[in-house]
Coordinates of C-alpha atoms and ligand atoms in Angstrom, one line a residue:
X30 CA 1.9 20.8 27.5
X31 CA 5.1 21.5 29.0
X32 CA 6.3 18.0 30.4
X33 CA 6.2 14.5 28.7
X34 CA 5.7 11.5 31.1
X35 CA 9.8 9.8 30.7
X36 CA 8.4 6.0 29.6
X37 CA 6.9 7.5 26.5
X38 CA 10.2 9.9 25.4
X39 CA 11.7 6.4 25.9
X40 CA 9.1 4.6 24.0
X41 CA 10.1 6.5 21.1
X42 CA 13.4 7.0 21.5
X43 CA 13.8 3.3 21.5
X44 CA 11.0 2.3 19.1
X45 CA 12.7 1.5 15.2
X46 CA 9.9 2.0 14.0
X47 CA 7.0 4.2 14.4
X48 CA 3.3 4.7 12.9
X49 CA 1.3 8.0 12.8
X50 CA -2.4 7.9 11.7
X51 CA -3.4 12.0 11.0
X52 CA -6.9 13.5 10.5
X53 CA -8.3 17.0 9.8
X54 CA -7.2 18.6 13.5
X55 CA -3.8 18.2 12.2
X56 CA -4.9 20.9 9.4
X57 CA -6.7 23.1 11.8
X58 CA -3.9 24.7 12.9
X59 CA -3.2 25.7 9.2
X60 CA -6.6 27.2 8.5
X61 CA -8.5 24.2 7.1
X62 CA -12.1 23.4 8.8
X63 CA -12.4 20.3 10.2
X64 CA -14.8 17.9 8.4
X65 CA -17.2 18.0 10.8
X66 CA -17.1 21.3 11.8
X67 CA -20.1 23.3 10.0
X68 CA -19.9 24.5 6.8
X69 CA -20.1 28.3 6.3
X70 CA -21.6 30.6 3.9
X71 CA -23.0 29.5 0.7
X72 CA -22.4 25.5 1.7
X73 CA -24.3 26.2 5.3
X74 CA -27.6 24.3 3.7
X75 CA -25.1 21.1 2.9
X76 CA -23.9 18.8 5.0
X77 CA -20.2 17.0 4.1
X78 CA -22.0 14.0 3.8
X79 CA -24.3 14.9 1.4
X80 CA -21.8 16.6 -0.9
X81 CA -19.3 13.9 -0.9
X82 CA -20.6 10.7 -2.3
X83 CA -20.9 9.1 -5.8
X84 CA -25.2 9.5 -5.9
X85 CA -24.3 13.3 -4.7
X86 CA -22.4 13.3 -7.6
X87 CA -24.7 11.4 -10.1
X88 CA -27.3 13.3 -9.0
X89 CA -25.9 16.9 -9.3
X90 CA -21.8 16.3 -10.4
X91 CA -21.6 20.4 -11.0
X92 CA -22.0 21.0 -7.1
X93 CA -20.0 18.3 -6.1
X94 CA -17.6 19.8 -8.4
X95 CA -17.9 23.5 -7.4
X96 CA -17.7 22.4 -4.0
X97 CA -14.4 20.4 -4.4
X98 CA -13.2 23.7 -6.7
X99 CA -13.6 25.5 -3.2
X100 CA -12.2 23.5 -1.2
X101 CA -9.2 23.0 -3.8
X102 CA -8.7 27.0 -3.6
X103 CA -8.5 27.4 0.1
X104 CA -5.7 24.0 0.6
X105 CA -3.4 26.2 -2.4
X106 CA -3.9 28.9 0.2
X107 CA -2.5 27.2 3.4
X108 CA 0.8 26.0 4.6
X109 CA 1.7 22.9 6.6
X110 CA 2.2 24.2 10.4
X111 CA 4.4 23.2 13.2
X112 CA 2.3 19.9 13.9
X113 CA 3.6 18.6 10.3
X114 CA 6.7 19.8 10.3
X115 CA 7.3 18.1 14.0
X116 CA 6.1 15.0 12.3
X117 CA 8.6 15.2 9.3
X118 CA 11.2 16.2 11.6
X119 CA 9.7 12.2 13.1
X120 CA 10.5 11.1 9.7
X121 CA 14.2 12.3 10.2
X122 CA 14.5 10.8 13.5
X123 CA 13.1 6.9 13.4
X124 CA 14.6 4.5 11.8
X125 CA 10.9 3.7 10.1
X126 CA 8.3 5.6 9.7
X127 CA 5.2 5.4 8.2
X128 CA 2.5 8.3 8.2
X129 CA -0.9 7.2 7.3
X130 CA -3.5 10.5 6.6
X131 CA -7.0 10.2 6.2
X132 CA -6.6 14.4 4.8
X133 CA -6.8 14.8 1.3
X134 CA -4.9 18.3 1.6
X135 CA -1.4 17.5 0.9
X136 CA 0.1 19.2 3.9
X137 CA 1.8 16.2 5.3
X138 CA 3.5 15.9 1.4
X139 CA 4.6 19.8 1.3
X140 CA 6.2 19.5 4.7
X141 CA 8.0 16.5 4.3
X142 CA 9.2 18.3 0.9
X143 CA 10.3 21.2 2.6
X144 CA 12.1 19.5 5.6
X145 CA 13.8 17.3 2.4
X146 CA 12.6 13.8 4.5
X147 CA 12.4 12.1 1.5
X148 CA 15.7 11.9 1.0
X149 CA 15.8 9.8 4.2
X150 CA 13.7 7.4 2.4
X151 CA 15.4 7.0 -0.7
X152 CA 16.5 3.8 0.5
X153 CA 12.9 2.0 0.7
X154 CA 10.7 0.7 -1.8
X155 CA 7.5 2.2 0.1
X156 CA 6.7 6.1 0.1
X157 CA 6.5 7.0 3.6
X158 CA 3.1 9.1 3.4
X159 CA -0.2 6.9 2.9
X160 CA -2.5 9.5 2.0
X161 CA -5.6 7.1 2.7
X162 CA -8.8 9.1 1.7
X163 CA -6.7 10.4 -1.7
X164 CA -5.5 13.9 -3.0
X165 CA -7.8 16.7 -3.4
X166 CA -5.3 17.8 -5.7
X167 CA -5.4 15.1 -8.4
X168 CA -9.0 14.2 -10.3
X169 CA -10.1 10.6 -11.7
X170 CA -12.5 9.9 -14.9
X171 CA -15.7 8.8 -13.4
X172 CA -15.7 6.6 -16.8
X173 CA -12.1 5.3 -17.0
X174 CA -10.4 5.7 -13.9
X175 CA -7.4 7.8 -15.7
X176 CA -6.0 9.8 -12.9
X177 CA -4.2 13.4 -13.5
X178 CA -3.1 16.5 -11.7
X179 CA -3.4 19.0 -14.3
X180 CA -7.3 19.3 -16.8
X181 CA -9.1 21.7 -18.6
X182 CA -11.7 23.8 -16.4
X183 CA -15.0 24.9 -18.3
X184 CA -17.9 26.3 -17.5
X185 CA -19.1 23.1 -16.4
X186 CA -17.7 19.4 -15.3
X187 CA -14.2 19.2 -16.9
X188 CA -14.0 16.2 -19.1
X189 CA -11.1 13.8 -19.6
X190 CA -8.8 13.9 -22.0
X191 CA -9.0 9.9 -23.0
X192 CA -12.5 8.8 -23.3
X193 CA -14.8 12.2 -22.2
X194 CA -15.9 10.9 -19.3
X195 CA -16.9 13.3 -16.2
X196 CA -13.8 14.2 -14.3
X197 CA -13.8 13.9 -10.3
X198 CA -11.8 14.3 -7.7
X199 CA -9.2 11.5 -7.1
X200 CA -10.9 11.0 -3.0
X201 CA -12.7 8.7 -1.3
X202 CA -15.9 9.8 -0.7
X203 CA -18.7 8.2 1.9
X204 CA -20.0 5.0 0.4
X205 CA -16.6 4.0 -1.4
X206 CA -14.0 1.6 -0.6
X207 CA -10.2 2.4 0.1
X208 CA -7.7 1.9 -2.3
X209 CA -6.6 -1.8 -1.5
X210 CA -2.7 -1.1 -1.7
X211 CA -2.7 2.0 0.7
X212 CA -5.2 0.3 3.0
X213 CA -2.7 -2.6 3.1
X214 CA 0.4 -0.4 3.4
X215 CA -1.9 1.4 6.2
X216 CA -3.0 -1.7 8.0
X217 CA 1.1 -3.4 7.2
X218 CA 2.4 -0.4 9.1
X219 CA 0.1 -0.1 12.1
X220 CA 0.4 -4.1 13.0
X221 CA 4.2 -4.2 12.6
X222 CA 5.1 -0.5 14.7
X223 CA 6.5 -0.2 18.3
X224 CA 5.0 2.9 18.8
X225 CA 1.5 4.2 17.0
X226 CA 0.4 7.7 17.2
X227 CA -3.7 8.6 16.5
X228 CA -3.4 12.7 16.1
X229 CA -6.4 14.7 15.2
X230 CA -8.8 12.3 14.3
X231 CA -12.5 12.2 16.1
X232 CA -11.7 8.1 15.6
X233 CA -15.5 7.9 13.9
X234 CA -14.6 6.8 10.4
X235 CA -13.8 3.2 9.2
X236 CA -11.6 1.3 8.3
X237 CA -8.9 4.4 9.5
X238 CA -10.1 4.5 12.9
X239 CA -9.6 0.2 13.5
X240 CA -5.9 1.1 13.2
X241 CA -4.7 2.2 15.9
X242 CA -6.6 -0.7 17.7
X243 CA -4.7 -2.9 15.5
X244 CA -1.9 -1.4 16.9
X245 CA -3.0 -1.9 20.0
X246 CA -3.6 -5.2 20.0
X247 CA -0.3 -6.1 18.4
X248 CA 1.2 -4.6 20.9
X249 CA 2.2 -1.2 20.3
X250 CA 2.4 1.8 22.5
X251 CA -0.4 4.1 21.3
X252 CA -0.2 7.6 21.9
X253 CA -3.6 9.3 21.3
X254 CA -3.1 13.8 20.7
X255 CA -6.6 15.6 20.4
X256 CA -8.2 18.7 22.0
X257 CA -10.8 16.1 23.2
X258 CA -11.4 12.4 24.1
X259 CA -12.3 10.2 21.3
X260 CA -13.6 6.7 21.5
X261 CA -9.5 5.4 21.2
X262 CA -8.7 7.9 24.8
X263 CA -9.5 4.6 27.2
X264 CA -7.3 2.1 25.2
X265 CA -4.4 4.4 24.7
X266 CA -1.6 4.4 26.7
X267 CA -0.9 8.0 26.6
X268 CA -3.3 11.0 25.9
X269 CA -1.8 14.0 25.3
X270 CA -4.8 16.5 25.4
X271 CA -4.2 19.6 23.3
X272 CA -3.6 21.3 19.9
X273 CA -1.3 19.3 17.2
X274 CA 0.7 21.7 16.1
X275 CA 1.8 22.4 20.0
X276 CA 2.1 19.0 21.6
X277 CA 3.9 17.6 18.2
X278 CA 6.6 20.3 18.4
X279 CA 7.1 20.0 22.4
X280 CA 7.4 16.0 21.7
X281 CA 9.9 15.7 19.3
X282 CA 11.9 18.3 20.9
X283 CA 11.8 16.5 24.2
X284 CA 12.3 12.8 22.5
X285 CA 15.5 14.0 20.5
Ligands
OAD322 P1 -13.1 15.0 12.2 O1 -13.5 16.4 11.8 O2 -14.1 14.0 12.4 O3 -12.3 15.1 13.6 C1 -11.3 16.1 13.9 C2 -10.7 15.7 15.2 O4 -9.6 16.6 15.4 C3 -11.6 15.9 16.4 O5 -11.5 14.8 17.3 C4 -11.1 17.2 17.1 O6 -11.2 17.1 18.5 C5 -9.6 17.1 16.7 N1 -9.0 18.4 16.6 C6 -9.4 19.6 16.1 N2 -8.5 20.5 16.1 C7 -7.4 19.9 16.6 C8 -6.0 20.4 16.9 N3 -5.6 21.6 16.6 N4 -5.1 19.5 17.4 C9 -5.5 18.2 17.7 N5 -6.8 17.8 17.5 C10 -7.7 18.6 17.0 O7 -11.9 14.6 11.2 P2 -11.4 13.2 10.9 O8 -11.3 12.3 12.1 O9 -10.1 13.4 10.1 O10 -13.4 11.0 5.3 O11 -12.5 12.6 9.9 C11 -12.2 11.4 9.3 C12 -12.8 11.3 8.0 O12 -14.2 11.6 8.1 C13 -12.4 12.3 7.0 O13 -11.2 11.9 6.3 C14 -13.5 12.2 6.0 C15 -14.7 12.2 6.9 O14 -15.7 11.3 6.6 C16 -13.8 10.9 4.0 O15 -14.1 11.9 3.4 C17 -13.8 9.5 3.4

């Protein structure tokens, strides 16, 4: 996508401050699978769906686990791409920005490490990244709630250090509320920005996909940026059909 319509360069240019709502087409470009894209291989028999949820996990944790274990491996093995570095580069740029991702891969994090945007935001009391759905990254006892990056792998369900309790990943799976703070933050930040941008996200999952409509009806310019129309394409005010990690790049170099 080689031209920008001028109201929306304008639109941000203008806007002080600015809300991005991510999903897994953002990590495409990077390698990662979609979530629902198929599985492959030995997962083929399982859907998502049936692998991420707390009876999935009561009724056969060392799958759930081995499953997450795979998924763990192949994030470690990816890099953010141009899509998240245009939208740290976003971070530099507007006075306040807030990026709320329902991807529990971390990409958004290493990108904004690497482009140093955190130092922009030294001065605020929020972090600027809501990671929504969790952290594939960190676990949680299923007993006590004690959350950690780092545990003790074994041959079966690694066990926490505290109280012995079966150790899962720190996500939210189908079935299971949001954290009430980031949903907050998440809901805060799409009712109070100028300009709201929906990337990457088929829209299908609650309460993530009522944000941008929030947005909406607040006011805010919102900017949908998918290979596809989503049930969000007829309310936004721009569509920008294409991959992430080339519209996002094109925009911000057009905007600034
Ligand atoms: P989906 O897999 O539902 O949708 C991915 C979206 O990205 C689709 O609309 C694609 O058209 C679009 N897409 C794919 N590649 C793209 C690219 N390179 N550039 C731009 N768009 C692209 O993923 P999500 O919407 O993130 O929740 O799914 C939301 C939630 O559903 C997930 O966080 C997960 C799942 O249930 C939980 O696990 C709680």
């Amino acid at each position: 996508m080689a031209n920008f319509p001028a109201t929306l360069l304008n639109f941000l240019r203008q806007a002080e401050r600015v809300t991005a709502l991510t999903g897994a087409g953002v990590s495409q470009e990077s390698g990662l699978r979609t979530f629902r894209d198929a599985q492959t291989g030995l997962w083929s028999q399982y859907k998502p769906e049936d692998l991420a949820s707390p009876e999935a996990f009561a009724r056969a944790p060392k799958l759930v686990w081995d499953w997450y274990a795979m998924r763990r491996e192949k994030v470690r093995a990816v890099e953010p791409n141009p899509g998240h570095f245009a939208l740290a580069e976003m971070g530099h740029r507007v006075p306040r920005f807030t990026l709320i991702t329902q991807n529990v891969d971390g990409l958004h994090r290493k990108a904004f490490q690497t482009l140093k945007v955190s130092e922009t935001f030294r001065v605020w009391k929020e972090s600027p990244i809501i990671e929504l759905h969790g952290n594939i990254q960190r676990v949680r006892c299923s007993e006590c709630g004690m959350v950690a990056d780092a545990w003790e792998e074994n041959d079966d369900v690694p066990r926490c250090a505290g109280c012995g309790g079966m150790l899962r990943p720190d996500v939210v799976w189908f079935g299971e509320s949001l954290p009430r703070s980031a949903l907050e933050a998440a809901v805060e930040a799409a009712r109070g920005c100028q300009v709201f941008l929906s990337i990457g996200t088929s829209g299908l999952v609650q309460p993530a996909a009522a944000l941008a409509f929030a947005a909406h009806n607040k006011g805010a310019v919102v900017v949908e940026v998918n290979l596809e129309p989503t049930p969000l394409t007829e309310k936004a005010d721009f569509f920008l059909q294409g991959k992430s990690g080339e519209v996002l790049p094109g925009l911000v170099k057009a905007t600034w």
